[in-house]
Coordinates of C-alpha atoms and ligand atoms in Angstrom, one line a residue:
X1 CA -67.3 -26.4 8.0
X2 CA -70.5 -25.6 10.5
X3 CA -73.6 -26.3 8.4
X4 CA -76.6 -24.3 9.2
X5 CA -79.7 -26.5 10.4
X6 CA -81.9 -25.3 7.9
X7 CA -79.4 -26.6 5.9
X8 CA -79.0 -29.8 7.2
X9 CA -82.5 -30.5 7.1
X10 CA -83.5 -29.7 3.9
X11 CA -80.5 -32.2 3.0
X12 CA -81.5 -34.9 5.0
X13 CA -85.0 -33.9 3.3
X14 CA -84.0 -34.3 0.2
X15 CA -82.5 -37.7 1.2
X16 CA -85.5 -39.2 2.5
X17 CA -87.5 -38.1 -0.4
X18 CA -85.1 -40.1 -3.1
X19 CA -85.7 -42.7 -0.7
X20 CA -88.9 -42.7 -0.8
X21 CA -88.8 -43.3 -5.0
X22 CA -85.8 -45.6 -5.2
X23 CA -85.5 -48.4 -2.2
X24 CA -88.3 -47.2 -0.1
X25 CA -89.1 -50.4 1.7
X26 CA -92.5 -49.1 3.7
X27 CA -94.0 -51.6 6.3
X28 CA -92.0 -55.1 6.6
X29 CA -91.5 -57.8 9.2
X30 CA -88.3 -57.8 11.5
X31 CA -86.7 -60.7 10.6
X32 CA -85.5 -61.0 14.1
X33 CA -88.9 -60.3 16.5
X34 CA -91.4 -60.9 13.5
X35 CA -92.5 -57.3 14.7
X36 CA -93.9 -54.8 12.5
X37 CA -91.5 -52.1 11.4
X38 CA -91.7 -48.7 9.2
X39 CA -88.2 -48.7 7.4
X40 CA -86.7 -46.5 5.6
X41 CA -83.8 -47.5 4.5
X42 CA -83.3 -51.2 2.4
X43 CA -81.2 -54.1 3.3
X44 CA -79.2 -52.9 0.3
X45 CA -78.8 -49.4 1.5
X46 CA -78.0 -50.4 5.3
X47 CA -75.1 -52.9 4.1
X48 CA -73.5 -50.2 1.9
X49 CA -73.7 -48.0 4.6
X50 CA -71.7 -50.2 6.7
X51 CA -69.0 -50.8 4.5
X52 CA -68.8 -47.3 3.3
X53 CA -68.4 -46.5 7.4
X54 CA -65.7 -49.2 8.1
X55 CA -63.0 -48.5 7.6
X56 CA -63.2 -44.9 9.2
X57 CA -64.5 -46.5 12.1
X58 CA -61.6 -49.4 12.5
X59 CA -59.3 -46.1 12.0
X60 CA -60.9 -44.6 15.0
X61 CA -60.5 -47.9 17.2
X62 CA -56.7 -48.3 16.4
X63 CA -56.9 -49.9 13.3
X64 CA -57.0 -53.6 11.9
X65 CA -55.0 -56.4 14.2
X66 CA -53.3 -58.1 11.5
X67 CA -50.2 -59.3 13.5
X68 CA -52.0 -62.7 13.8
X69 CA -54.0 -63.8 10.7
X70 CA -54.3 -67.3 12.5
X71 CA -56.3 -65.4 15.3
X72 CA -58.1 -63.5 12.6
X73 CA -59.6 -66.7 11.0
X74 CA -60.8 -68.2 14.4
X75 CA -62.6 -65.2 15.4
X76 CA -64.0 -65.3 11.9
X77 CA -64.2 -68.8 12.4
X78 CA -66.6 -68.4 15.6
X79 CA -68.5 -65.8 14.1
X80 CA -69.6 -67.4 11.3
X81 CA -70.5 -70.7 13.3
X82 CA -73.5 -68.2 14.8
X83 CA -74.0 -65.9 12.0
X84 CA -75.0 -69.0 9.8
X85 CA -78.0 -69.9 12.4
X86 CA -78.6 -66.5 13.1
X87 CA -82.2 -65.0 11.6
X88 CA -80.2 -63.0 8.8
X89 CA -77.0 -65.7 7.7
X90 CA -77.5 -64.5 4.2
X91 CA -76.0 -60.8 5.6
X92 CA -72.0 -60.3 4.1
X93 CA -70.4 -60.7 7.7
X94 CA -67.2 -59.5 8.3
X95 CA -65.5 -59.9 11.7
X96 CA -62.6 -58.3 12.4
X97 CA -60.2 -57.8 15.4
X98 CA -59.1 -53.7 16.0
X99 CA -56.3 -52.3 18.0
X100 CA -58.5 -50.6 20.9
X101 CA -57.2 -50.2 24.2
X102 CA -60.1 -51.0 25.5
X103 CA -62.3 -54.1 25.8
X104 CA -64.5 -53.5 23.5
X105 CA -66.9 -54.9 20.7
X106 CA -69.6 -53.6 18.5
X107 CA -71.8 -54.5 15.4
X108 CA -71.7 -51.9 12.0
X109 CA -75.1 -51.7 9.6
X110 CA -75.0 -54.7 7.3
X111 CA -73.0 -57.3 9.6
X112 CA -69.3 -55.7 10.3
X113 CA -68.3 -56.4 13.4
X114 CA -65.3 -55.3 15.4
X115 CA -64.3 -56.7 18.6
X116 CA -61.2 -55.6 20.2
X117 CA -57.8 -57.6 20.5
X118 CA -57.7 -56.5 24.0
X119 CA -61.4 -57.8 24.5
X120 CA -60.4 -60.8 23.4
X121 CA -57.5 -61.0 26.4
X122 CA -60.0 -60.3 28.8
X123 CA -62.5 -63.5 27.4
X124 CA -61.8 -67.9 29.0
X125 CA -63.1 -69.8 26.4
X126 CA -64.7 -69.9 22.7
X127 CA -67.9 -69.9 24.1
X128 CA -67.1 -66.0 25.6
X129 CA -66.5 -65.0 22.8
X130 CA -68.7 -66.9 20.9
X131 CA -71.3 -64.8 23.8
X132 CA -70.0 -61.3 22.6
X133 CA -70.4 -62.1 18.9
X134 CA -73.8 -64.0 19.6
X135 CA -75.5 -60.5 21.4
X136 CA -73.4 -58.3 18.4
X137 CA -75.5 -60.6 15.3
X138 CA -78.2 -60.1 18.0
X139 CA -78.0 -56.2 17.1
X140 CA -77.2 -57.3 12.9
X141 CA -80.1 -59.2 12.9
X142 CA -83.2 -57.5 14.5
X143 CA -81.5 -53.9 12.4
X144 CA -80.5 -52.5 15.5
X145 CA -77.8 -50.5 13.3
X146 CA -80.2 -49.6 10.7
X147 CA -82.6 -48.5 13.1
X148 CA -80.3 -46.4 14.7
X149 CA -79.6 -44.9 11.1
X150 CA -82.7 -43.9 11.0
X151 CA -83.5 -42.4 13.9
X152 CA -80.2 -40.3 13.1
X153 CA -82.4 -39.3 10.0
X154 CA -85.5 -38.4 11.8
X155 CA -83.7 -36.0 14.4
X156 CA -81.4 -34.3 11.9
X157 CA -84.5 -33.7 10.1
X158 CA -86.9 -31.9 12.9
X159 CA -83.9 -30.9 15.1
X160 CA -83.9 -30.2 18.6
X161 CA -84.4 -26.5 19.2
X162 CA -85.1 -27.7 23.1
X163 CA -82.5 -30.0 23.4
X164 CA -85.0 -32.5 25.0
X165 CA -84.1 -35.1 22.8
X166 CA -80.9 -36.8 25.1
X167 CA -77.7 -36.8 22.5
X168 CA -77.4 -40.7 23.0
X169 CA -80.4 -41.2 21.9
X170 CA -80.4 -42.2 18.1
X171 CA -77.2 -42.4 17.7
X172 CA -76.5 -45.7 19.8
X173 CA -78.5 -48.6 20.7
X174 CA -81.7 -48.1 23.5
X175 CA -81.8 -50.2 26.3
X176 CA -84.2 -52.5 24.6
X177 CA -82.5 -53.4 21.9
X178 CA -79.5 -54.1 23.8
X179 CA -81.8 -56.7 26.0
X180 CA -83.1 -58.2 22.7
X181 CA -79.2 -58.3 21.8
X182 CA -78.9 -60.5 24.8
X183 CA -81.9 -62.2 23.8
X184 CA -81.2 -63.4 20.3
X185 CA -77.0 -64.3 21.7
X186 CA -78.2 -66.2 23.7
X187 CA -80.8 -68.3 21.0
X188 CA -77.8 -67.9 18.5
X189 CA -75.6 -69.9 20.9
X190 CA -77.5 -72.7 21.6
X191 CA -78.5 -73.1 18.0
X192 CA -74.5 -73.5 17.0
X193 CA -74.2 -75.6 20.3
X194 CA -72.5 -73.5 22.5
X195 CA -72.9 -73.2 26.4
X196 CA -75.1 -70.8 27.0
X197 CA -73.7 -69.8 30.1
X198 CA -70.7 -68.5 29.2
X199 CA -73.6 -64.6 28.8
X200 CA -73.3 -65.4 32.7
X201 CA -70.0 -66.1 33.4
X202 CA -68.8 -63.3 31.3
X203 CA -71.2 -61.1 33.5
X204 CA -70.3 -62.5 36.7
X205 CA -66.8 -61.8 36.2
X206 CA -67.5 -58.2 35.0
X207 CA -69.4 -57.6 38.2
X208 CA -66.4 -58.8 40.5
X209 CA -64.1 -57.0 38.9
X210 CA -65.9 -54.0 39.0
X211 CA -66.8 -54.1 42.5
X212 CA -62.7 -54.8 43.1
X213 CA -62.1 -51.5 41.0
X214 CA -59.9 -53.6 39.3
X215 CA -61.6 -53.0 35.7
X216 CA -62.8 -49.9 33.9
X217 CA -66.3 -49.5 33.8
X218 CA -66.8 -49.4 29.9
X219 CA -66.1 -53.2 29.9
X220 CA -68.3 -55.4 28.4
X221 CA -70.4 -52.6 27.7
X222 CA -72.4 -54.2 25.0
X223 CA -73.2 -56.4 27.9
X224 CA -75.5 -56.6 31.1
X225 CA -74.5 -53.4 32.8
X226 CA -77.5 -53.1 35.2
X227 CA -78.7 -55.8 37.6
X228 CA -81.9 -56.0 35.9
X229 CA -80.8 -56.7 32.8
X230 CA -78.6 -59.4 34.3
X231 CA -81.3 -60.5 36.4
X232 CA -83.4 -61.3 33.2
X233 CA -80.6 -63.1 31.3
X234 CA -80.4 -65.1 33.9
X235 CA -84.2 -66.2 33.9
X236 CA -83.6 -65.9 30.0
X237 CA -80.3 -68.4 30.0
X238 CA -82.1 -71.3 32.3
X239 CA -84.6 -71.9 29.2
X240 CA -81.7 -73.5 27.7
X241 CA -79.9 -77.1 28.3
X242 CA -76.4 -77.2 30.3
X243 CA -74.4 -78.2 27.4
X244 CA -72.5 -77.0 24.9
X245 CA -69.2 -76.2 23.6
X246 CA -66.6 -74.2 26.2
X247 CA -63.8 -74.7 24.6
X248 CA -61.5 -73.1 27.0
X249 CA -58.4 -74.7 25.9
X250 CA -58.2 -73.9 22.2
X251 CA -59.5 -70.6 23.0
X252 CA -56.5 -70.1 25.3
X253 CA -54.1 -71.6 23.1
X254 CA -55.4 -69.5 19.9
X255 CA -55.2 -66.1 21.9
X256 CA -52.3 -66.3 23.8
X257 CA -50.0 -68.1 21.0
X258 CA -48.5 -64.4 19.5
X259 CA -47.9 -63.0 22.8
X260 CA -46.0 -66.1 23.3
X261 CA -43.8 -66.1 20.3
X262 CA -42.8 -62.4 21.0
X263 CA -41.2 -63.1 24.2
X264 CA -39.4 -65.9 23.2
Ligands
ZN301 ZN1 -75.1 -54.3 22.4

C-alpha cells in the first residue's frame, strides 16, 4: 500500500507529539561523548524498538545460526566481556550469529547485535572479533541507532520534495559516528584487556585483500574503509599499551570446530 506523504507526515506528526507527553526526554548528556544531545526518543522506547525490529531483521540476513550453540555462547561470551566496560553495560545485549553470505556485522537500537557466521570465518583471533563487537557497542553506546531513528523521524516528517537530502542519509550511520564507533572499540578493548591492535590487523588485511580483488568490497564495512579513517585509528590505537589478549588459538579452535565435525 503506497501512503500519500501528507499522510505519512501527519503520522509521524502525530508520533512525535505523544512523544512529546509520554517519554519525551528533552536535552541529556550522551553517555558515550558526554555531548549535549536533543532526543527524542527514551532509552525505553529505543530498546523496544530494537527488539520489536529483530527478528525481521535476522530474517532478512538469513536467519539465526543455531547449528552451534557452543559458538553462540563464545561470541556472546566476548561480547559481554566489552559490553560490561562499555559506557552503557546496564543495556539488555543480545549478540547473535545470522546466516548472511556476506561478512557482515551491525548493532540494532537498544544493544542487538548481529554479526555474521561467515564474518566470523573471515576473523584470526578473539581479539578480531572482540574489535568488530568493540566498534558495534561503540554505535549502542553513543545512540548511534537511536539517532539514526530519529533522524528517520525528522525527514519523514518535512520530506524531501527536492530530493537533496542523500537517501543514506538518516537511515544509516554518518561517517562520524562510524569514526567514534572506532573510537570507543578501541577504549572498550583495552578496558576488557584486549590487544588493541587487532582494529589494525583486521584493517590491514582488508586492504590487501582488496587491492588483490580477492574480497568483496562490502567487507568489514562497519570498519575503516577510507585511508583517513584508517590513518586516524592508527594514531588513535598507539595511545594504548602493546598487550592484551589475542587469543588466536581458542578463537580458531571455537570457529572451525563444526565445520570439522561435518566433514568427518
Ligand atoms: Zn559502524
Amino acid at each position: 500500500m503506497i501512503i500519500p506523504p501528507l499522510f505519512k507526515s501527519i503520522f509521524v506528526f502525530c508520533v512525535l507529539i505523544n512523544h512529546l507527553f509520554t517519554d519525551f526526554e528533552g536535552f541529556q548528556t550522551n553517555p558515550a561523548n558526554g555531548h549535549p544531545e536533543f532526543r527524542f526518543i527514551s532509552e525505553k522506547q529505543e530498546i523496544m524498538g530494537g527488539f520489536s525490529q529483530a527478528r525481521f531483521v535476522i530474517q532478512q540476513m538469513g536467519g539465526e545460526f543455531t547449528q552451534d550453540p557452543e559458538l553462540s555462547a563464545y561470541v556472546a561470551y566476548v561480547g559481554h566481556r566489552i559490553a560490561a566496560v562499555s559506557d552503557r553495560p546496564y543495556l539488555p545485549y543480545d549478540f547473535v550469529i545470522v546466516n548472511d553470505s556476506k561478512p557482515n556485522a551491525m548493532c540494532l537500537p537498544g544493544g542487538i547485535i548481529l554479526i555474521s557466521h561467515r564474518m566470523l570465518l573471515e576473523l584470526k583471533s578473539e581479539a578480531e572479533l572482540a574489535a568488530i563487537l568493540a566498534h558495534e557497542i561503540g554505535h549502542a553506546s553513543a545512540r548511534h541507532c537511536a539517532k539514526g531513528i530519529e533522524r528517520r523521524w525528522i525527514f519523514d516528517l518535512i520530506g524531501d520534495p527536492f530530493a537533496l537530502i542523500p537517501r543514506w542519509f538518516g537511515l544509516g550511520m554518518t561517517r562520524n559516528e562510524e569514526m567514534e564507533a572506532d573510537y570507543l572499540g578501541m577504549e572498550y578493548m583495552a578496558r576488557a584487556g584486549y590487544d588493541v591492535r587487532a582494529v589494525i590487523s583486521i584493517a590491514d588485511r582488508r586492504r590487501h585483500l582488496v587491492k588483490k580483488s580477492l574480497l568483496p568490497l562490502e567487507l568489514f564495512k562497519s570498519h575503516p574503509s577510507h585511508d583517513t579513517r584508517l590513518q586516524a585509528n592508527l594514531r588513535h590505537a598507539e595511545k594504548f599499551p602493546l598487550s592484551g589478549d589475542r587469543e588466536e588459538e581458542t578463537y580458531q579452535t571455537m570457529v572451525y570446530w563444526y565445520w570439522v565435525i561435518r566433514q568427518v
